[in-house]
GROMACS .gro file of C-alpha atoms in nm:
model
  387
    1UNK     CA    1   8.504  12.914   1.548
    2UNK     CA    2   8.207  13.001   1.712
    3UNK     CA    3   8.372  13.203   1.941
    4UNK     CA    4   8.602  13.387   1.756
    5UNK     CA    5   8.265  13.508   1.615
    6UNK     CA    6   8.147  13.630   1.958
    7UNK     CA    7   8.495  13.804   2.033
    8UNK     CA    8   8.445  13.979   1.694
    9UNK     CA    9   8.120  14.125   1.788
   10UNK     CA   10   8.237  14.258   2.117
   11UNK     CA   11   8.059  14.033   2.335
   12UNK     CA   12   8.275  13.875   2.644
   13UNK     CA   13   8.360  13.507   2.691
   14UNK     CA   14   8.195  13.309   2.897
   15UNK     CA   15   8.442  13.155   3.142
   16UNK     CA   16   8.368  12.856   3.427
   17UNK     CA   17   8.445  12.937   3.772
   18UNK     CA   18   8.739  12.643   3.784
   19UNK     CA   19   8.889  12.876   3.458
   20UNK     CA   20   8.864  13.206   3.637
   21UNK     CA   21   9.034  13.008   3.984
   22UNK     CA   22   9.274  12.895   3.782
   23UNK     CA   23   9.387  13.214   3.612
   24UNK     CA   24   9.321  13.471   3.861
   25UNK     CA   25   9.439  13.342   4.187
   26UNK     CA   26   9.650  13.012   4.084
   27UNK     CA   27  10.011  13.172   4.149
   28UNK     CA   28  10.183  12.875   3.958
   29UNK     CA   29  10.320  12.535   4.081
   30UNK     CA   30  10.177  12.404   4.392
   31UNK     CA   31  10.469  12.442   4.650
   32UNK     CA   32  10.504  12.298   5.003
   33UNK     CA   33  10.499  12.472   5.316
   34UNK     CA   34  10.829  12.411   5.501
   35UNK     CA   35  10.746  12.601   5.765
   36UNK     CA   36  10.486  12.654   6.006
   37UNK     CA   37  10.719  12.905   6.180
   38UNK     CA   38  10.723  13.097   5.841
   39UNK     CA   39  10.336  13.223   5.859
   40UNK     CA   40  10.364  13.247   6.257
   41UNK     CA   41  10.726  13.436   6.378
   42UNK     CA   42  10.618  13.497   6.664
   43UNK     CA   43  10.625  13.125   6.807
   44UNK     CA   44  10.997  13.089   6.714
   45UNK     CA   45  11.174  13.397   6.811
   46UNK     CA   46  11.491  13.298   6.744
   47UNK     CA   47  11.412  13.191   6.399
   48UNK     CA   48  11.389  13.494   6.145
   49UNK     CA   49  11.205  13.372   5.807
   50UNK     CA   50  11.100  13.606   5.549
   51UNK     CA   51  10.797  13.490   5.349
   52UNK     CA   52  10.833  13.492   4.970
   53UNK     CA   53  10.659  13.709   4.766
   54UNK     CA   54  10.427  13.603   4.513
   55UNK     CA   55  10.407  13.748   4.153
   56UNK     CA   56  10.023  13.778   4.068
   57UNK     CA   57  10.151  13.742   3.713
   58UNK     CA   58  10.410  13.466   3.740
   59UNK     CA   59  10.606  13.421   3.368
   60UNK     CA   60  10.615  13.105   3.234
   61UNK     CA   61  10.867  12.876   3.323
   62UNK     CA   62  11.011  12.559   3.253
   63UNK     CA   63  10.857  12.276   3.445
   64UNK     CA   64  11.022  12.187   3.723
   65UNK     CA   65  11.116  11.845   3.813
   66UNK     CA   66  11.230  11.816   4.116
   67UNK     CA   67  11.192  12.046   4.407
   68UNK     CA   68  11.392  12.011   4.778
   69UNK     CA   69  11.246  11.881   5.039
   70UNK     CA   70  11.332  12.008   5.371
   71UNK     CA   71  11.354  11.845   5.657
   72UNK     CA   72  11.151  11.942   5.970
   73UNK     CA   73  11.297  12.138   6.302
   74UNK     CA   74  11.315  11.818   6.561
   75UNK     CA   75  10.968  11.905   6.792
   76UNK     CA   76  11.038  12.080   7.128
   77UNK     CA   77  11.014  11.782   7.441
   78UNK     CA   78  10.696  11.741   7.541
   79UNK     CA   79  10.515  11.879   7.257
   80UNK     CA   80  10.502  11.535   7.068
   81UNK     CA   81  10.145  11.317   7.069
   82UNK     CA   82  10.277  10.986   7.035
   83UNK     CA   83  10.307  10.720   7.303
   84UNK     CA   84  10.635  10.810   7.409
   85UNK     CA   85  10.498  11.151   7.457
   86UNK     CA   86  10.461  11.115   7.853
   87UNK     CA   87  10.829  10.933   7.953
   88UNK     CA   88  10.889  10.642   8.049
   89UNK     CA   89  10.976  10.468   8.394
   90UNK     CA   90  11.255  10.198   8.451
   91UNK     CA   91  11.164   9.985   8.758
   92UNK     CA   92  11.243   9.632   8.862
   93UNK     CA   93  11.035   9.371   9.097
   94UNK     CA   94  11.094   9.102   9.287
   95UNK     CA   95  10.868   8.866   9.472
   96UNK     CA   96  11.061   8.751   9.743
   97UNK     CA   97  10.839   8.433   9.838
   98UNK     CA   98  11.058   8.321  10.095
   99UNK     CA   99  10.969   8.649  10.306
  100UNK     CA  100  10.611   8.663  10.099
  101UNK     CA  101  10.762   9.048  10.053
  102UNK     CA  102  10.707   9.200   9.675
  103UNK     CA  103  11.040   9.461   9.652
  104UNK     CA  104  10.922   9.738   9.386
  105UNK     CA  105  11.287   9.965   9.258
  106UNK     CA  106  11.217  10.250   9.107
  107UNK     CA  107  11.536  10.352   8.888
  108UNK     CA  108  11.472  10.628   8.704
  109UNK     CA  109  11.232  10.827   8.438
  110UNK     CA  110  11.313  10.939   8.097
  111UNK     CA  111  11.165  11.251   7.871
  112UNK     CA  112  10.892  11.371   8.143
  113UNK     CA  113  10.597  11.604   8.032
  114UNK     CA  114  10.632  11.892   8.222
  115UNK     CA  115  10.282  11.996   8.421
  116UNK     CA  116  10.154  12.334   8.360
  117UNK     CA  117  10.264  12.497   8.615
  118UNK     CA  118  10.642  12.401   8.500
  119UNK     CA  119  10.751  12.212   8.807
  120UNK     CA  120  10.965  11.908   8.784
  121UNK     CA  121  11.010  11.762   9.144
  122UNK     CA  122  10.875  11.435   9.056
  123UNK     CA  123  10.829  11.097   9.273
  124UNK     CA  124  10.692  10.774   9.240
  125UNK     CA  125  10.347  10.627   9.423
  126UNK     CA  126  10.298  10.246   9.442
  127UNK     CA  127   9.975  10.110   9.496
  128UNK     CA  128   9.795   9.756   9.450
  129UNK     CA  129   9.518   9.709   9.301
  130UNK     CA  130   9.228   9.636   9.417
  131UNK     CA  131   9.288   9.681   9.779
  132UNK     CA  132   9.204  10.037   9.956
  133UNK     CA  133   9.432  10.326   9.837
  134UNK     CA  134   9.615  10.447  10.147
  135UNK     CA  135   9.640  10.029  10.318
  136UNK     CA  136   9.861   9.973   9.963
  137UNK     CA  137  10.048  10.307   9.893
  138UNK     CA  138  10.411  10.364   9.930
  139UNK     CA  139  10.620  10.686   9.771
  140UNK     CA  140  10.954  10.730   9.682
  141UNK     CA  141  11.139  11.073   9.785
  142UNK     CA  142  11.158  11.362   9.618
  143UNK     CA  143  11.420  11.440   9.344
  144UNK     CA  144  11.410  11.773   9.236
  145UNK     CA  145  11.495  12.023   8.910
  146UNK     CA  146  11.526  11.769   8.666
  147UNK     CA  147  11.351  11.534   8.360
  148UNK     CA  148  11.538  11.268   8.415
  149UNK     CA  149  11.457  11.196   8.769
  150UNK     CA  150  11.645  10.914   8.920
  151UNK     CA  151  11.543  10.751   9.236
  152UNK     CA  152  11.705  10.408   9.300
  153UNK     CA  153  11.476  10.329   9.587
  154UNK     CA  154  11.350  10.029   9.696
  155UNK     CA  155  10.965  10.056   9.804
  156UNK     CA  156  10.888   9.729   9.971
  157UNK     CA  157  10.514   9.534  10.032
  158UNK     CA  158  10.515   9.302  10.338
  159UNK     CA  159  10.246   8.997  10.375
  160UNK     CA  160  10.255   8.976   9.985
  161UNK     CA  161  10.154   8.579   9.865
  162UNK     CA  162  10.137   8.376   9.615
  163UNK     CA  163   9.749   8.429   9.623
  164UNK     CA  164   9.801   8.834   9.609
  165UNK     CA  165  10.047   8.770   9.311
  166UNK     CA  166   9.768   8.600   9.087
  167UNK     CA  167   9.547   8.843   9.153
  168UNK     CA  168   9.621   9.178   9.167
  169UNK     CA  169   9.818   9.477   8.991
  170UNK     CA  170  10.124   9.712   9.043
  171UNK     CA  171  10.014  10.064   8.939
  172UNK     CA  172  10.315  10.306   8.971
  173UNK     CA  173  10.238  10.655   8.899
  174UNK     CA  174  10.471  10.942   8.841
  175UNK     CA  175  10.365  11.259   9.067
  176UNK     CA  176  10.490  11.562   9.127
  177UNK     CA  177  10.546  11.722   9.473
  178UNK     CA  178  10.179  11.843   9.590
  179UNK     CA  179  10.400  12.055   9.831
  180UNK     CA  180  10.461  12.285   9.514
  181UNK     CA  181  10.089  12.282   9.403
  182UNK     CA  182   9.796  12.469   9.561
  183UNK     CA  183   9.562  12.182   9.474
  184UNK     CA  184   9.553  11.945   9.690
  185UNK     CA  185   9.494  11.660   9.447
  186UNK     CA  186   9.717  11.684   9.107
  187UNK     CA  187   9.693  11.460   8.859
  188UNK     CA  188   9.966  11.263   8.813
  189UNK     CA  189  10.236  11.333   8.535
  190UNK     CA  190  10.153  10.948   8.405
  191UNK     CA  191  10.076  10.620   8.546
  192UNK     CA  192  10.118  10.205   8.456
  193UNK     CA  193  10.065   9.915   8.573
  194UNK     CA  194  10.164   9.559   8.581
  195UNK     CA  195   9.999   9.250   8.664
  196UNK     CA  196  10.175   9.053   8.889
  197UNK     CA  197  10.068   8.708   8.804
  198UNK     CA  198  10.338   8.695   8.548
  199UNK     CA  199  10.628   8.778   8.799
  200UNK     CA  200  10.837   8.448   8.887
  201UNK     CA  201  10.897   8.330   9.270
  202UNK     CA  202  11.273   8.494   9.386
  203UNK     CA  203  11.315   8.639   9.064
  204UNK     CA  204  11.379   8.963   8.977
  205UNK     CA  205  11.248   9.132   8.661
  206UNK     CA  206  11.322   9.439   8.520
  207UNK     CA  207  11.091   9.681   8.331
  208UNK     CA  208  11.123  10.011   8.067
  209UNK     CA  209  10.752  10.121   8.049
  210UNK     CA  210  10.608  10.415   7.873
  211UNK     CA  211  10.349  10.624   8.071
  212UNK     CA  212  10.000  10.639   8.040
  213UNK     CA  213   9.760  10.881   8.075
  214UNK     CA  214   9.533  10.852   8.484
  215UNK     CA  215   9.234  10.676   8.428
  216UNK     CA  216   8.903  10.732   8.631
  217UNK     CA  217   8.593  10.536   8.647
  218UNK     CA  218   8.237  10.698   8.694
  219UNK     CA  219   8.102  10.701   9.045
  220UNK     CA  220   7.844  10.488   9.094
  221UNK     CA  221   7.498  10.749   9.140
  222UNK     CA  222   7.396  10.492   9.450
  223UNK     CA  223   7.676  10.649   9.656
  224UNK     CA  224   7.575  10.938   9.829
  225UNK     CA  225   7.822  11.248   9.701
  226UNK     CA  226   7.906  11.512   9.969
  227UNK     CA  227   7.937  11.884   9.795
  228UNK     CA  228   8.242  11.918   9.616
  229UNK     CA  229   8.305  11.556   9.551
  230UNK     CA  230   8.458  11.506   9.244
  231UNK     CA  231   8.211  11.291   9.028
  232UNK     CA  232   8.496  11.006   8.946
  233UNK     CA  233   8.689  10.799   9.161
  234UNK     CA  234   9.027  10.617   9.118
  235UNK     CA  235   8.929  10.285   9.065
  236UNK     CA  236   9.106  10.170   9.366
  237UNK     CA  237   8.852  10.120   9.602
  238UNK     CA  238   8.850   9.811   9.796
  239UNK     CA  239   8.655   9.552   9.619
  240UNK     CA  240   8.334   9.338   9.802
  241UNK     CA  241   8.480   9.094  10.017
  242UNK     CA  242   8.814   9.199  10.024
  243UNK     CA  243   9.039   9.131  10.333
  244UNK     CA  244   9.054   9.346  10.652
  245UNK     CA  245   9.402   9.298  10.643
  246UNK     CA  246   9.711   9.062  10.759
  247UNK     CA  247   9.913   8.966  11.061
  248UNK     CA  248  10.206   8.841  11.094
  249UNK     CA  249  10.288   8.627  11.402
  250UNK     CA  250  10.607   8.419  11.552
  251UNK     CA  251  10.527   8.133  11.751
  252UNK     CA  252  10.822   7.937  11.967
  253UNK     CA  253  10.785   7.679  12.280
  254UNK     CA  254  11.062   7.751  12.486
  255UNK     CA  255  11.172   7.430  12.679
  256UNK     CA  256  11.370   7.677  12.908
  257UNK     CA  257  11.100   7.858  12.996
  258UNK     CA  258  10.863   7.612  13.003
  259UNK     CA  259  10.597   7.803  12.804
  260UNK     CA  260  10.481   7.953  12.455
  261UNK     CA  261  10.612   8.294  12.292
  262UNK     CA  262  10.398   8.455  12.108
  263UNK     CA  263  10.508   8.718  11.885
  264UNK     CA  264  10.312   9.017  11.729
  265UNK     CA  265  10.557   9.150  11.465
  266UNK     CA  266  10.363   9.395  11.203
  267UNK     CA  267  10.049   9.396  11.054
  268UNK     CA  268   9.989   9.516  10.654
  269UNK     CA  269   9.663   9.650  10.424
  270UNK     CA  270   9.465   9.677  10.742
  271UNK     CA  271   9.128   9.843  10.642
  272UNK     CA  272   9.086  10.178  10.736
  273UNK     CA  273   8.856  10.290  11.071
  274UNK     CA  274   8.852  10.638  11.156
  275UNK     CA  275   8.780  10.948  10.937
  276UNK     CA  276   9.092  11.017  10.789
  277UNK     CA  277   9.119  10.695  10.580
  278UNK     CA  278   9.394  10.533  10.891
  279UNK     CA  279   9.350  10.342  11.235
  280UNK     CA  280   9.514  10.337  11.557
  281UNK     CA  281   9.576  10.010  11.568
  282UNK     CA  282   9.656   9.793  11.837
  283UNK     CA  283   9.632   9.370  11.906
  284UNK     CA  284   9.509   9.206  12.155
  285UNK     CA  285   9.609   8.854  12.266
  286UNK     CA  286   9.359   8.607  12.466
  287UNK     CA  287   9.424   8.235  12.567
  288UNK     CA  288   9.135   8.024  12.601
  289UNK     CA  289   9.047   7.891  12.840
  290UNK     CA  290   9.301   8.008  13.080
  291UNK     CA  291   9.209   7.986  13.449
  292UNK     CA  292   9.364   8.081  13.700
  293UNK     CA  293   9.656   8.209  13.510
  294UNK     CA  294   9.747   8.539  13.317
  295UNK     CA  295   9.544   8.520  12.951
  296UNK     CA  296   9.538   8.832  12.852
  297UNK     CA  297   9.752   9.114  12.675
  298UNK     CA  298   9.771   9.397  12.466
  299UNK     CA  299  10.070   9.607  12.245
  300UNK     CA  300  10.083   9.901  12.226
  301UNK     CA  301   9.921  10.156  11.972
  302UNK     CA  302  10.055  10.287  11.659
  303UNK     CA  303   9.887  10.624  11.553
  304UNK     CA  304   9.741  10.664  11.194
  305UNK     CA  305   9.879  10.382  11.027
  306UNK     CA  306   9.747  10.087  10.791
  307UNK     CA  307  10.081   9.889  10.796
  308UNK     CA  308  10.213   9.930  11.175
  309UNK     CA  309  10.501   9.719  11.330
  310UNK     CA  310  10.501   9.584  11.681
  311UNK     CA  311  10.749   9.348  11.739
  312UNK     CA  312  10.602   9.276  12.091
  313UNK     CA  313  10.649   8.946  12.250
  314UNK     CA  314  10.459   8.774  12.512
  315UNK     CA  315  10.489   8.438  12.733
  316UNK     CA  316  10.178   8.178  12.811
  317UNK     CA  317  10.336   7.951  13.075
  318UNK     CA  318  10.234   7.556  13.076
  319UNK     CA  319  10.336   7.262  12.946
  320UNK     CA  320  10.273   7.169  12.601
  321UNK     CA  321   9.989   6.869  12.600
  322UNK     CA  322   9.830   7.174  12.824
  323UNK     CA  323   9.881   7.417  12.522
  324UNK     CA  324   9.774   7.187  12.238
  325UNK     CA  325   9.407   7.219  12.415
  326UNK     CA  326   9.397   7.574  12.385
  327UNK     CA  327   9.293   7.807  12.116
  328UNK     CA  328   9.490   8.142  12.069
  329UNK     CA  329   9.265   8.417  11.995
  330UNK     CA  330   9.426   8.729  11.811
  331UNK     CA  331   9.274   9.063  11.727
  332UNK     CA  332   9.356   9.365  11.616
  333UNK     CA  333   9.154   9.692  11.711
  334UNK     CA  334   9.122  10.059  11.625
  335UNK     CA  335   9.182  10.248  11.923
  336UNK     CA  336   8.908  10.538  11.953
  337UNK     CA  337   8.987  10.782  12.266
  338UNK     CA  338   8.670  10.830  12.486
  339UNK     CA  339   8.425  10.542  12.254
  340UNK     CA  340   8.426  10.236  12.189
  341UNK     CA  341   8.728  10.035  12.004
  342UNK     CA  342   8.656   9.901  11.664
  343UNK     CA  343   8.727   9.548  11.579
  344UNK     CA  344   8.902   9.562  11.268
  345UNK     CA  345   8.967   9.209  11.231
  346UNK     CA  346   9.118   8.878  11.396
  347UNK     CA  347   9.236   8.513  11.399
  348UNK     CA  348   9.227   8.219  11.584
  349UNK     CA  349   9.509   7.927  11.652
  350UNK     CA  350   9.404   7.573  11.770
  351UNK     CA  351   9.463   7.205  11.643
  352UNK     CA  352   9.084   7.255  11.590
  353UNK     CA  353   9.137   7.558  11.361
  354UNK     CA  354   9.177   7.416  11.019
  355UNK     CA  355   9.450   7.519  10.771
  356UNK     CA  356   9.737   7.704  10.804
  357UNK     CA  357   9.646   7.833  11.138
  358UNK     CA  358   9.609   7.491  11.257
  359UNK     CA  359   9.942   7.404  11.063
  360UNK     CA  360  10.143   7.686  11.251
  361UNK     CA  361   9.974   7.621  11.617
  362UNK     CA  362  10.062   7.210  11.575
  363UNK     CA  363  10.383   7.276  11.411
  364UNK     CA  364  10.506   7.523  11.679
  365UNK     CA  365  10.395   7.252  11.958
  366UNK     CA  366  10.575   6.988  11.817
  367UNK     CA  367  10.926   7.133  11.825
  368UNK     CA  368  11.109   7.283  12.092
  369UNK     CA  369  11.295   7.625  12.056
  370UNK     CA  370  11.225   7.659  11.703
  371UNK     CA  371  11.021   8.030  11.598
  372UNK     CA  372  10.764   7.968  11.337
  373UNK     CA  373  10.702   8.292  11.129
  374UNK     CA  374  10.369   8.260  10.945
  375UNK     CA  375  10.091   8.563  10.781
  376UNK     CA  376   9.753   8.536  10.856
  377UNK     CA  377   9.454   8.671  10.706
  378UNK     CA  378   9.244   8.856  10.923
  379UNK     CA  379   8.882   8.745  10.961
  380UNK     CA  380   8.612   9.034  10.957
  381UNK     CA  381   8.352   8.854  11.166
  382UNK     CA  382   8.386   8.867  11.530
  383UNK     CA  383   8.528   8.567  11.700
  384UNK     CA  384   8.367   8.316  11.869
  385UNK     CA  385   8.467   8.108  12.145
  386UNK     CA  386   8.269   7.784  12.236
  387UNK     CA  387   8.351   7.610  12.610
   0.00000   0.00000   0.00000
């Protein structure tokens, strides 16, 4: 009543700022946007939307009870932000303990993110972790134009044991070609990984993994950074007191002959020497004692290589009582042209040794024409021989 009496004498209404929202600017019902693509043509040019236009004095209509929902344009691949939103990798292992060889197949990838600058020439890198990066990588090849990459190769890690298998981890990353890239170092397009402890001896298992974003650690401020380091490091460093590597050696008494074969077949995950994050390798072979007699010998070198393969075999004459009271001393070096050689790491055989080196020298003695095929760690402390 009041304020029909203050209408009547000509003085406005006082109206709250929710009543004025509400009346001046509210253009009716509350509607929902459909479509992003409707306020911004210009991202879907091959969508042509026309915006509505809105009555600033809408009549009054009945209200409305239901209203159509439509259903959203399926999201352009590789645009989504969900897991998925990387691909995903099918791959298959198999620890072949047998061999002590860990066979890594890399099928295929599904629904890859394109990188920015739009290449898709993908393939995959294999490392294991921890270990050092370039002792433990493999790569696929190539396969180009496509994201959907299939590969169906089989990337293969020799001198792999039961020990390695309970404690370290598969990390497979999807790359693409740096050949395409002026930077030398691309991130990859997505990485996993997969700890082998829960593979099963001589049986294969198959995986269908989605990809994960790289992941970096800090760099620790005690290491001294050269200019233009990159303050974080792949966290695949090798890890304090980690092996100098692996040999694998063949070991026969030949009744024929009248004399031991040794055999250097490969080595694998030898630690890296020279500048370039290789070695040179070589081995060299030494019979103590030996007099008189031919104790010494050396294979050849394989250039820039962590995983090299000999398959050099050499012949220590004598009977074997004569051989049982030897020790076979085996080392592998980094050959260095013009300095000094760098001991990278060795082993020794005896019946004195202890373990499985002293298992494979006593075992090889007591048969006749029978090759004994056995990895050995490598020992980082020089060898020493007592008279």
């Amino acid at each position: 009543m009041a304020g029909m009496v203050a209408v009547s004498r000509g003085r406005p209404p006082r109206v709250s700022m929710q009543e004025h929202m509400a009346i001046d600017v509210s253009p009716g019902p509350i509607r929902p946007i459909h479509l992003i693509s409707d306020y911004f043509p210009h991202f879907y040019p091959f969508t042509k939307h026309s915006l509505p236009t809105l009555d600033p004095h809408p009549a009054v209509t009945p209200a409305i009870h239901s209203s159509p929902q439509l259903q959203p344009d399926p999201e352009p691949e590789g645009d989504s932000d969900d897991s998925t939103a990387l691909g995903t990798l099918e791959f298959t292992l198999l620890f072949d303990a047998d061999n002590s060889a860990l066979h890594c197949t890399a099928h295929r990838a599904k629904g890859l993110k394109p990188p920015a600058s739009g290449s898709v020439d993908t393939y995959v890198k294999a490392n294991l972790l921890p270990g050092t990066s370039k002792a433990s990588q493999l790569r696929t090849r190539t396969v180009r134009g496509t994201r959907g990459p299939v590969w169906e190769e089989t990337l293969t890690y020799h001198g792999f044991t039961c020990q390695d298998a309970g404690r370290k981890t598969l990390r497979l990353c999807v790359c693409e070609d740096p050949r395409l890239r002026r930077r030398r170092r691309a991130p990859p397009l997505g990485e996993l990984r997969v700890p082998l402890r829960k593979l099963v001896p001589n049986r294969a298992r198959s995986f269908d993994v989605c990809l994960e974003k790289r992941k970096l650690t800090k760099r620790p401020k005690s290491l001294d950074t050269a200019r233009g380091m990159s303050l974080y490091e792949e966290d695949e460093v090798e890890a304090a007191g980690e092996e100098r590597g692996r040999i694998l050696l063949s070991l026969c008494y030949s009744s024929q002959q009248g004399g031991l074969l040794v055999g250097v077949l490969r080595c694998a995950h030898l630690a890296p020497m020279d500048a370039n994050g290789y070695s040179d390798p070589f081995v060299r072979l030494f019979l103590h004692p030996n007099v008189g007699k031919r104790s010494k010998y050396k294979t050849s070198v394989r250039k820039k290589t962590l995983n090299p393969e000999f398959n050099e075999e050499f012949f220590y004459a004598g009977p074997r009582e004569e051989l049982a009271q030897k020790t076979l001393l085996v080392s592998v070096w980094d050959y260095d042209l013009g300095t000094a050689d760098d001991f990278i790491g060795g082993v020794q055989l005896s019946s004195q040794a202890g373990g499985e080196c002293q298992q494979h020298w006593c075992e090889c003695l007591g048969r006749s024409d029978c090759r004994l095929e056995l990895w050995h760690p490598l020992d980082g402390a020089p060898l020493q021989l007592s008279d």
